[in-house]
């Protein structure tokens, strides 16, 4: 596998992980942001969203690294 293919795979894994993190975060976000008869909980945006995006990105890149490692072992 060439370097360009590996780089493209890493970027794709990062983008898919970012999207997965955003998808997981967006489930029921309205009820977490607006509680019944309470002020909005802004920590949903400034704490949970970045953590979900970073976690999704890390998970995607870790999965990409595992598959890259398996592919390298298989080519020997």
PDB file of C-alpha atoms in Angstrom:
ATOM      1  CA  UNK A   1       0.000   0.000   0.000  1.00  0.00           C
ATOM      2  CA  UNK A   2       1.440   3.347  -1.017  1.00  0.00           C
ATOM      3  CA  UNK A   3       1.939   6.357   1.201  1.00  0.00           C
ATOM      4  CA  UNK A   4      -0.826   8.308  -0.508  1.00  0.00           C
ATOM      5  CA  UNK A   5      -3.279   5.477   0.044  1.00  0.00           C
ATOM      6  CA  UNK A   6      -2.305   5.257   3.703  1.00  0.00           C
ATOM      7  CA  UNK A   7      -2.680   9.012   4.129  1.00  0.00           C
ATOM      8  CA  UNK A   8      -6.053   8.987   2.405  1.00  0.00           C
ATOM      9  CA  UNK A   9      -7.168   6.081   4.588  1.00  0.00           C
ATOM     10  CA  UNK A  10      -6.135   7.942   7.729  1.00  0.00           C
ATOM     11  CA  UNK A  11      -7.976  11.077   6.659  1.00  0.00           C
ATOM     12  CA  UNK A  12     -11.059   9.057   5.778  1.00  0.00           C
ATOM     13  CA  UNK A  13     -10.951   7.246   9.124  1.00  0.00           C
ATOM     14  CA  UNK A  14     -10.643  10.575  10.939  1.00  0.00           C
ATOM     15  CA  UNK A  15     -13.578  12.065   9.036  1.00  0.00           C
ATOM     16  CA  UNK A  16     -15.762   9.006   9.627  1.00  0.00           C
ATOM     17  CA  UNK A  17     -14.849   9.007  13.326  1.00  0.00           C
ATOM     18  CA  UNK A  18     -15.669  12.702  13.563  1.00  0.00           C
ATOM     19  CA  UNK A  19     -19.022  12.065  11.927  1.00  0.00           C
ATOM     20  CA  UNK A  20     -19.726   9.133  14.237  1.00  0.00           C
ATOM     21  CA  UNK A  21     -18.903  11.257  17.279  1.00  0.00           C
ATOM     22  CA  UNK A  22     -21.191  14.020  16.040  1.00  0.00           C
ATOM     23  CA  UNK A  23     -23.961  11.507  15.396  1.00  0.00           C
ATOM     24  CA  UNK A  24     -23.682  10.008  18.885  1.00  0.00           C
ATOM     25  CA  UNK A  25     -23.654  13.477  20.443  1.00  0.00           C
ATOM     26  CA  UNK A  26     -26.692  14.656  18.480  1.00  0.00           C
ATOM     27  CA  UNK A  27     -28.945  11.880  19.801  1.00  0.00           C
ATOM     28  CA  UNK A  28     -31.481  13.597  22.093  1.00  0.00           C
ATOM     29  CA  UNK A  29     -29.422  16.801  22.321  1.00  0.00           C
ATOM     30  CA  UNK A  30     -32.496  19.021  22.542  1.00  0.00           C
ATOM     31  CA  UNK A  31     -33.688  17.413  25.771  1.00  0.00           C
ATOM     32  CA  UNK A  32     -30.198  17.663  27.287  1.00  0.00           C
ATOM     33  CA  UNK A  33     -29.878  21.318  26.306  1.00  0.00           C
ATOM     34  CA  UNK A  34     -33.365  22.442  27.361  1.00  0.00           C
ATOM     35  CA  UNK A  35     -34.418  20.852  30.635  1.00  0.00           C
ATOM     36  CA  UNK A  36     -38.012  21.284  31.786  1.00  0.00           C
ATOM     37  CA  UNK A  37     -38.489  24.744  33.379  1.00  0.00           C
ATOM     38  CA  UNK A  38     -34.752  25.333  33.672  1.00  0.00           C
ATOM     39  CA  UNK A  39     -32.225  27.548  31.962  1.00  0.00           C
ATOM     40  CA  UNK A  40     -30.303  26.036  29.047  1.00  0.00           C
ATOM     41  CA  UNK A  41     -27.398  23.783  29.973  1.00  0.00           C
ATOM     42  CA  UNK A  42     -24.558  25.208  27.876  1.00  0.00           C
ATOM     43  CA  UNK A  43     -22.104  22.520  28.981  1.00  0.00           C
ATOM     44  CA  UNK A  44     -23.756  20.324  26.351  1.00  0.00           C
ATOM     45  CA  UNK A  45     -22.106  22.550  23.729  1.00  0.00           C
ATOM     46  CA  UNK A  46     -18.783  23.539  25.276  1.00  0.00           C
ATOM     47  CA  UNK A  47     -17.966  20.270  27.072  1.00  0.00           C
ATOM     48  CA  UNK A  48     -19.858  17.347  25.552  1.00  0.00           C
ATOM     49  CA  UNK A  49     -19.564  18.287  21.868  1.00  0.00           C
ATOM     50  CA  UNK A  50     -15.746  18.638  21.758  1.00  0.00           C
ATOM     51  CA  UNK A  51     -15.324  15.444  23.790  1.00  0.00           C
ATOM     52  CA  UNK A  52     -17.635  13.532  21.452  1.00  0.00           C
ATOM     53  CA  UNK A  53     -15.768  14.805  18.386  1.00  0.00           C
ATOM     54  CA  UNK A  54     -12.349  14.022  19.862  1.00  0.00           C
ATOM     55  CA  UNK A  55     -13.500  10.593  21.034  1.00  0.00           C
ATOM     56  CA  UNK A  56     -14.954   9.755  17.637  1.00  0.00           C
ATOM     57  CA  UNK A  57     -11.803  10.924  15.889  1.00  0.00           C
ATOM     58  CA  UNK A  58      -9.588   8.913  18.232  1.00  0.00           C
ATOM     59  CA  UNK A  59     -11.732   5.810  17.765  1.00  0.00           C
ATOM     60  CA  UNK A  60     -11.610   6.160  13.972  1.00  0.00           C
ATOM     61  CA  UNK A  61      -7.857   6.609  13.911  1.00  0.00           C
ATOM     62  CA  UNK A  62      -7.326   3.710  16.322  1.00  0.00           C
ATOM     63  CA  UNK A  63      -9.424   1.477  14.085  1.00  0.00           C
ATOM     64  CA  UNK A  64      -7.450   2.634  11.048  1.00  0.00           C
ATOM     65  CA  UNK A  65      -4.168   1.885  12.849  1.00  0.00           C
ATOM     66  CA  UNK A  66      -5.336  -1.625  13.722  1.00  0.00           C
ATOM     67  CA  UNK A  67      -6.311  -2.353  10.118  1.00  0.00           C
ATOM     68  CA  UNK A  68      -3.051  -0.864   8.824  1.00  0.00           C
ATOM     69  CA  UNK A  69      -1.090  -3.051  11.248  1.00  0.00           C
ATOM     70  CA  UNK A  70      -3.004  -6.164  10.175  1.00  0.00           C
ATOM     71  CA  UNK A  71      -2.400  -5.341   6.519  1.00  0.00           C
ATOM     72  CA  UNK A  72       1.337  -4.871   7.136  1.00  0.00           C
ATOM     73  CA  UNK A  73       1.568  -8.258   8.886  1.00  0.00           C
ATOM     74  CA  UNK A  74      -0.301  -9.943   6.044  1.00  0.00           C
ATOM     75  CA  UNK A  75       2.057  -8.568   3.381  1.00  0.00           C
ATOM     76  CA  UNK A  76       5.157 -10.159   4.914  1.00  0.00           C
TER      77      UNK A  76
END
